[in-house]
Short mmCIF file of C-alpha atoms in Angstrom, two decimals:
data_model
loop_
_atom_site.label_atom_id
_atom_site.label_comp_id
_atom_site.label_asym_id
_atom_site.label_seq_id
_atom_site.Cartn_x
_atom_site.Cartn_y
_atom_site.Cartn_z
CA UNK Q 1 25.48 166.29 55.01
CA UNK Q 2 25.53 168.67 52.14
CA UNK Q 3 26.63 171.78 52.38
CA UNK Q 4 23.10 173.36 51.89
CA UNK Q 5 21.51 171.50 54.83
CA UNK Q 6 24.84 173.02 56.68
CA UNK Q 7 23.88 176.24 55.51
CA UNK Q 8 19.64 175.50 56.17
CA UNK Q 9 20.37 174.23 59.78
CA UNK Q 10 22.67 177.74 61.31
CA UNK Q 11 20.04 180.17 59.41
CA UNK Q 12 17.22 177.73 61.56
CA UNK Q 13 18.67 178.37 65.15
CA UNK Q 14 20.54 181.68 64.37
CA UNK Q 15 16.32 182.44 63.88
CA UNK Q 16 14.76 180.24 67.53
CA UNK Q 17 13.65 182.82 70.04
CA UNK Q 18 10.84 181.02 72.04
CA UNK Q 19 7.30 182.17 72.19
CA UNK Q 20 6.65 182.87 76.22
CA UNK Q 21 3.29 181.15 76.57
CA UNK Q 22 3.47 178.54 73.54
CA UNK Q 23 7.12 177.18 73.85
CA UNK Q 24 6.16 174.56 71.20
CA UNK Q 25 4.24 173.64 67.79
CA UNK Q 26 2.90 169.97 68.57
CA UNK Q 27 1.62 168.74 64.70
CA UNK Q 28 -0.79 165.31 64.45
CA UNK Q 29 -2.72 165.29 60.89
CA UNK Q 30 -2.06 163.98 56.93
CA UNK Q 31 -0.74 165.61 54.12
CA UNK Q 32 -2.43 169.54 54.64
CA UNK Q 33 0.41 169.22 57.62
CA UNK Q 34 3.27 166.10 57.06
CA UNK Q 35 6.72 168.09 57.58
CA UNK Q 36 8.39 164.39 55.78
CA UNK Q 37 7.23 161.40 57.76
CA UNK Q 38 6.62 159.22 54.98
CA UNK Q 39 9.90 159.68 53.62
CA UNK Q 40 11.17 157.00 56.19
CA UNK Q 41 8.29 154.84 55.52
CA UNK Q 42 7.02 151.81 52.81
CA UNK Q 43 4.36 153.83 50.69
CA UNK Q 44 4.38 155.31 47.88
CA UNK Q 45 2.95 158.55 48.94
CA UNK Q 46 5.92 160.36 49.67
CA UNK Q 47 7.41 163.65 48.83
CA UNK Q 48 10.82 164.50 49.25
CA UNK Q 49 11.81 164.73 45.27
CA UNK Q 50 11.86 168.08 43.28
CA UNK Q 51 9.58 170.30 42.36
CA UNK Q 52 8.01 169.48 45.77
CA UNK Q 53 10.58 171.57 47.80
CA UNK Q 54 12.10 173.97 45.24
CA UNK Q 55 10.81 177.46 46.99
CA UNK Q 56 11.76 176.56 50.63
CA UNK Q 57 14.58 177.20 52.53
CA UNK Q 58 17.58 175.75 49.86
CA UNK Q 59 15.38 174.68 47.93
CA UNK Q 60 14.85 171.42 50.02
CA UNK Q 61 12.18 168.85 48.83
CA UNK Q 62 12.14 167.29 52.75
CA UNK Q 63 9.02 166.03 52.55
CA UNK Q 64 5.91 168.81 52.95
CA UNK Q 65 3.56 168.36 49.83
CA UNK Q 66 4.55 172.18 49.01
CA UNK Q 67 6.93 174.26 47.06
CA UNK Q 68 7.79 175.81 50.10
CA UNK Q 69 6.17 175.71 53.47
CA UNK Q 70 3.42 174.33 55.19
CA UNK Q 71 0.98 175.85 57.76
CA UNK Q 72 2.27 174.13 60.82
CA UNK Q 73 5.54 176.46 59.76
CA UNK Q 74 4.24 179.53 60.07
CA UNK Q 75 2.14 178.98 62.12
CA UNK Q 76 5.54 178.22 64.20
CA UNK Q 77 7.23 181.36 62.96
CA UNK Q 78 4.35 183.51 63.90
CA UNK Q 79 4.67 182.10 67.37
CA UNK Q 80 7.75 183.32 67.36
CA UNK Q 81 9.34 180.04 67.32
CA UNK Q 82 11.41 178.84 64.21
CA UNK Q 83 10.28 179.31 60.61
CA UNK Q 84 9.87 175.07 60.68
CA UNK Q 85 8.19 172.28 62.17
CA UNK Q 86 10.77 168.96 61.59
CA UNK Q 87 8.97 165.37 61.07
CA UNK Q 88 9.42 163.38 63.79
CA UNK Q 89 10.46 160.69 62.12
CA UNK Q 90 13.57 162.94 60.04
CA UNK Q 91 16.84 161.67 61.25
CA UNK Q 92 18.63 165.33 60.73
CA UNK Q 93 16.60 165.75 63.61
CA UNK Q 94 16.48 165.43 67.37
CA UNK Q 95 15.17 165.72 71.42
CA UNK Q 96 16.78 168.36 71.35
CA UNK Q 97 15.23 170.25 67.97
CA UNK Q 98 12.25 168.02 68.91
CA UNK Q 99 11.86 170.62 72.22
CA UNK Q 100 10.68 173.23 69.91
CA UNK Q 101 7.73 171.99 68.23
CA UNK Q 102 7.31 168.01 65.79
CA UNK Q 103 5.13 166.50 63.28
CA UNK Q 104 3.94 163.56 63.39
CA UNK Q 105 1.80 164.03 60.59
CA UNK Q 106 1.69 161.33 57.95
CA UNK Q 107 0.11 162.44 54.70
CA UNK Q 108 -2.46 159.59 53.45
CA UNK Q 109 -3.92 159.11 57.02
CA UNK Q 110 -7.51 160.27 58.50
CA UNK Q 111 -8.60 159.48 62.01
CA UNK Q 112 -10.54 156.09 60.24
CA UNK Q 113 -7.49 153.36 60.54
CA UNK Q 114 -9.16 151.71 57.35
CA UNK Q 115 -8.41 154.92 55.72
CA UNK Q 116 -3.95 154.43 56.31
CA UNK Q 117 -4.71 151.29 55.27
CA UNK Q 118 -5.61 152.88 51.42
CA UNK Q 119 -1.57 153.16 51.09
CA UNK Q 120 -0.44 152.07 53.89
CA UNK Q 121 0.62 154.81 55.67
CA UNK Q 122 1.05 155.64 59.46
CA UNK Q 123 -2.43 155.70 61.14
CA UNK Q 124 -3.09 157.82 63.94
CA UNK Q 125 -2.87 155.67 67.00
CA UNK Q 126 0.71 155.70 65.85
CA UNK Q 127 1.35 159.03 65.85
CA UNK Q 128 0.04 159.46 69.19
CA UNK Q 129 2.64 156.48 70.62
CA UNK Q 130 5.31 158.43 68.92
CA UNK Q 131 4.22 161.50 71.07
CA UNK Q 132 4.25 159.15 74.57
CA UNK Q 133 7.95 158.34 73.04
CA UNK Q 134 8.73 161.59 72.20
CA UNK Q 135 7.28 162.81 76.25
CA UNK Q 136 9.49 160.51 77.75
CA UNK Q 137 11.56 161.33 75.24
CA UNK Q 138 11.42 165.07 76.38
CA UNK Q 139 11.16 164.36 80.24
CA UNK Q 140 14.64 162.35 79.22
CA UNK Q 141 16.26 166.03 77.68
CA UNK Q 142 14.89 168.33 80.56
CA UNK Q 143 13.04 166.96 83.65
CA UNK Q 144 10.07 166.09 84.16
CA UNK Q 145 8.88 169.97 85.74
CA UNK Q 146 10.41 171.39 82.34
CA UNK Q 147 8.82 168.43 80.02
CA UNK Q 148 5.14 168.79 81.05
CA UNK Q 149 5.10 172.75 81.02
CA UNK Q 150 6.25 172.30 77.64
CA UNK Q 151 3.61 169.34 76.52
CA UNK Q 152 0.74 172.16 78.49
CA UNK Q 153 2.04 174.84 76.88
CA UNK Q 154 2.45 174.02 73.72
CA UNK Q 155 0.43 174.51 70.90
CA UNK Q 156 -1.14 171.27 68.93
CA UNK Q 157 -3.03 171.61 65.83
CA UNK Q 158 -4.77 168.71 64.61
CA UNK Q 159 -5.20 168.46 60.38
CA UNK Q 160 -6.83 165.16 59.24
CA UNK Q 161 -10.56 164.54 57.72
CA UNK Q 162 -9.99 164.76 53.59
CA UNK Q 163 -8.91 161.77 52.82
CA UNK Q 164 -11.40 159.88 55.61
CA UNK Q 165 -13.61 161.44 52.58
CA UNK Q 166 -11.93 161.39 49.67
CA UNK Q 167 -9.54 158.23 50.07
CA UNK Q 168 -11.87 155.82 51.87
CA UNK Q 169 -15.97 156.62 52.01
CA UNK Q 170 -15.76 157.71 48.62
CA UNK Q 171 -13.54 155.46 46.70
CA UNK Q 172 -14.47 151.97 48.94
CA UNK Q 173 -17.15 150.04 48.60
CA UNK Q 174 -17.08 148.46 51.21
CA UNK Q 175 -17.68 151.46 53.57
CA UNK Q 176 -20.72 153.40 51.39
CA UNK Q 177 -21.71 149.26 52.01
CA UNK Q 178 -21.53 149.98 56.02
CA UNK Q 179 -22.43 153.22 56.06
CA UNK Q 180 -24.35 156.01 54.74
CA UNK Q 181 -22.41 159.52 54.12
CA UNK Q 182 -24.68 160.74 57.20
CA UNK Q 183 -23.09 157.98 59.24
CA UNK Q 184 -19.53 158.07 58.61
CA UNK Q 185 -19.46 161.26 59.40
CA UNK Q 186 -21.37 160.13 62.85
CA UNK Q 187 -18.59 157.58 62.89
CA UNK Q 188 -15.37 160.73 62.18
CA UNK Q 189 -16.50 163.09 65.15
CA UNK Q 190 -16.42 160.44 67.59
CA UNK Q 191 -13.54 159.15 66.51
CA UNK Q 192 -12.46 162.91 66.24
CA UNK Q 193 -13.19 163.60 69.63
CA UNK Q 194 -12.17 160.39 71.17
CA UNK Q 195 -8.70 161.52 69.55
CA UNK Q 196 -8.63 164.57 71.40
CA UNK Q 197 -10.03 163.44 74.75
CA UNK Q 198 -6.69 160.88 74.45
CA UNK Q 199 -3.89 163.49 73.60
CA UNK Q 200 -6.58 165.27 76.45
CA UNK Q 201 -5.28 163.59 78.66
CA UNK Q 202 -1.91 162.94 78.03
CA UNK Q 203 -1.66 166.41 78.76
CA UNK Q 204 -2.07 168.50 75.69
CA UNK Q 205 -4.39 171.82 76.44
CA UNK Q 206 -4.09 173.94 73.85
CA UNK Q 207 -5.47 173.01 70.40
CA UNK Q 208 -6.39 173.72 66.87
CA UNK Q 209 -8.38 171.09 65.45
CA UNK Q 210 -8.68 172.13 61.48
CA UNK Q 211 -12.02 171.30 59.51
CA UNK Q 212 -12.47 170.37 56.11
CA UNK Q 213 -12.00 172.30 53.30
CA UNK Q 214 -13.98 173.00 50.39
CA UNK Q 215 -13.12 170.06 49.41
CA UNK Q 216 -14.84 169.35 45.73
CA UNK Q 217 -12.61 172.13 44.27
CA UNK Q 218 -9.07 170.09 44.77
CA UNK Q 219 -8.08 170.26 41.27
CA UNK Q 220 -8.41 166.26 40.83
CA UNK Q 221 -11.96 166.24 42.06
CA UNK Q 222 -12.74 168.61 39.25
CA UNK Q 223 -10.76 166.71 36.64
CA UNK Q 224 -13.26 164.04 38.09
CA UNK Q 225 -16.42 166.31 37.51
CA UNK Q 226 -14.40 166.94 34.26
CA UNK Q 227 -14.49 163.20 32.33
CA UNK Q 228 -17.57 162.66 34.31
CA UNK Q 229 -18.72 165.10 31.93
CA UNK Q 230 -19.91 167.69 35.05
CA UNK Q 231 -18.28 169.92 33.53
CA UNK Q 232 -15.23 171.73 35.05
CA UNK Q 233 -16.16 173.57 38.13
CA UNK Q 234 -15.91 172.35 42.36
CA UNK Q 235 -18.16 168.89 43.47
CA UNK Q 236 -20.15 170.79 45.30
CA UNK Q 237 -21.87 167.17 46.78
CA UNK Q 238 -18.46 166.84 48.55
CA UNK Q 239 -17.65 169.96 49.88
CA UNK Q 240 -22.04 170.04 50.97
CA UNK Q 241 -20.30 166.79 53.41
CA UNK Q 242 -17.39 169.76 54.41
CA UNK Q 243 -19.39 172.06 55.45
CA UNK Q 244 -21.86 169.72 56.96
CA UNK Q 245 -19.21 167.59 58.95
CA UNK Q 246 -17.75 170.74 60.25
CA UNK Q 247 -20.56 172.65 62.02
CA UNK Q 248 -20.64 168.20 63.65
CA UNK Q 249 -16.70 169.00 64.93
CA UNK Q 250 -17.97 172.56 65.01
CA UNK Q 251 -20.40 171.86 67.83
CA UNK Q 252 -18.09 168.81 69.10
CA UNK Q 253 -15.12 171.30 70.13
CA UNK Q 254 -18.56 173.82 71.71
CA UNK Q 255 -18.65 171.09 74.40
CA UNK Q 256 -15.57 170.23 74.37
CA UNK Q 257 -13.41 172.87 75.89
CA UNK Q 258 -17.54 172.61 78.71
CA UNK Q 259 -16.49 169.32 79.26
CA UNK Q 260 -12.51 168.69 80.49
CA UNK Q 261 -11.16 171.05 82.44
CA UNK Q 262 -8.08 173.17 81.72
CA UNK Q 263 -8.91 173.10 78.03
CA UNK Q 264 -8.70 175.58 74.90
CA UNK Q 265 -9.82 174.25 71.96
CA UNK Q 266 -10.47 176.34 68.80
CA UNK Q 267 -12.32 175.18 65.95
CA UNK Q 268 -10.26 176.77 62.62
CA UNK Q 269 -12.24 176.14 59.59
CA UNK Q 270 -10.11 177.04 56.62
CA UNK Q 271 -13.59 176.20 54.42
CA UNK Q 272 -15.28 179.89 53.90
CA UNK Q 273 -11.35 181.78 53.81
CA UNK Q 274 -10.56 179.14 51.09
CA UNK Q 275 -13.23 178.86 48.79
CA UNK Q 276 -12.91 183.19 48.95
CA UNK Q 277 -9.86 182.02 47.85
CA UNK Q 278 -10.68 179.38 45.07
CA UNK Q 279 -14.24 182.12 44.02
CA UNK Q 280 -12.05 185.26 44.06
CA UNK Q 281 -8.39 184.25 43.46
CA UNK Q 282 -7.45 187.92 41.91
CA UNK Q 283 -8.21 189.22 45.57
CA UNK Q 284 -5.59 187.29 46.87
CA UNK Q 285 -3.01 188.08 44.44
CA UNK Q 286 -3.29 184.65 42.78
CA UNK Q 287 -4.41 184.41 38.98
CA UNK Q 288 -4.83 180.16 38.36
CA UNK Q 289 -6.75 178.34 40.64
CA UNK Q 290 -8.71 175.18 38.35
CA UNK Q 291 -5.31 173.94 37.73
CA UNK Q 292 -2.55 173.51 39.92
CA UNK Q 293 1.31 174.32 38.99
CA UNK Q 294 2.95 171.32 39.05
CA UNK Q 295 3.00 169.10 36.30
CA UNK Q 296 -0.33 169.87 34.03
CA UNK Q 297 -2.10 170.46 37.53
CA UNK Q 298 -5.17 168.52 36.79
CA UNK Q 299 -4.83 165.36 38.17
CA UNK Q 300 -0.74 165.14 39.67
CA UNK Q 301 0.47 164.31 43.28
CA UNK Q 302 3.41 162.54 44.58
CA UNK Q 303 5.54 160.52 42.41
CA UNK Q 304 3.24 162.33 39.54
CA UNK Q 305 4.70 165.45 40.04
CA UNK Q 306 7.25 165.36 38.20
CA UNK Q 307 10.83 168.13 37.61
CA UNK Q 308 10.68 167.23 34.07
CA UNK Q 309 7.35 167.96 33.12
CA UNK Q 310 7.83 170.81 31.23
CA UNK Q 311 4.08 172.03 32.37
CA UNK Q 312 4.75 172.44 35.16
CA UNK Q 313 4.52 176.33 36.61
CA UNK Q 314 7.52 179.00 36.63
CA UNK Q 315 5.58 180.94 39.75
CA UNK Q 316 3.91 178.71 41.98
CA UNK Q 317 2.78 182.81 44.11
CA UNK Q 318 0.00 182.48 40.83
CA UNK Q 319 -1.39 179.98 41.90
CA UNK Q 320 -3.85 178.76 44.70
CA UNK Q 321 -2.92 175.21 44.32
CA UNK Q 322 0.46 173.55 44.69
CA UNK Q 323 -0.53 169.56 43.56
CA UNK Q 324 -4.11 168.06 42.49
CA UNK Q 325 -4.29 167.74 46.29
CA UNK Q 326 -2.08 170.60 47.72
CA UNK Q 327 -2.26 174.65 47.89
CA UNK Q 328 0.75 176.14 47.17
CA UNK Q 329 2.83 177.75 50.20
CA UNK Q 330 0.87 181.24 49.16
CA UNK Q 331 -2.57 179.56 49.38
CA UNK Q 332 -1.21 178.39 53.13
CA UNK Q 333 0.41 181.82 53.99
CA UNK Q 334 -3.36 183.22 53.46
CA UNK Q 335 -5.66 181.22 55.16
CA UNK Q 336 -3.03 180.86 58.14
CA UNK Q 337 -3.06 185.34 58.29
CA UNK Q 338 -6.60 184.59 58.68
CA UNK Q 339 -6.31 182.24 60.99
CA UNK Q 340 -4.14 183.89 63.22
CA UNK Q 341 -6.56 187.25 63.36
CA UNK Q 342 -9.48 185.10 64.09
CA UNK Q 343 -9.52 181.60 65.87
CA UNK Q 344 -5.81 181.19 66.78
CA UNK Q 345 -5.40 185.17 67.69
CA UNK Q 346 -6.87 183.63 71.46
CA UNK Q 347 -3.71 181.83 71.69
CA UNK Q 348 -1.59 185.17 70.56
CA UNK Q 349 -2.47 186.97 73.20
#
């Protein structure tokens, strides 16, 4: 273990303070919340190299698609647990660490199994299998009673769906041949409902279901718009899909709260706060919104986001986006602060 990693771990363990009613943050999803599970699998979709992580503790590129921390890390800290949530497949950590929080997310995945096949990443069903494995390890570590208390009291963050539309529906002719966009939204919403019921049956009770962001405003989509002769603005047809889908799952979440005894599910919709940041970045202390910090900021992410690229910005805190697909840590912090005052406030009381 390098000196930087040793210092990082000492710092983390010195700051652990388990919250009374939320002992851990447990994460399912895609690159919006992946803490590094893709590092150890055979996929091109990785970020365990600089400049990713340059503003993380010790400047470590952990596999998070950010210059620093991502939303689950910030939420965990806000709940008084610890300042980051480790990836389940990271060999640096074990069940004693995961008792305070664990991330099963995989960049590039979606509710639709076909989405995970696009870039050969971990499908959502496998994330659930890892969770079952985790529960068994937790029982062995703490005993069944204490493990059951952690499982039932933890906050579950569910954040995925963007890839189902951008990497699957709008990229694969076969998907478009089988569904209209409205039918595909209903299909994904149905899969999301099944997933929530699945982890509920495994013991989850406190859940935050994250809606879709204004995905037509991602720098990658704005660049595509430009090269297609449609200007440099957001792709509003994609934003409308996000709004329509969010409306569907918002109704679904409300219904499931009534149907599932003991469930406390909130719909943490990032769309409007994210759109506000993009439209008026100066209000939030940001400056650049149309391009990202990394490389040219127009289309790069993953391996194309190179530390050697001379166009990479020096201060990511001025940028809404870190790479062409993901927000900067500063933007994530603004969104999380908003959610903590709104939907997530229920779990802080």
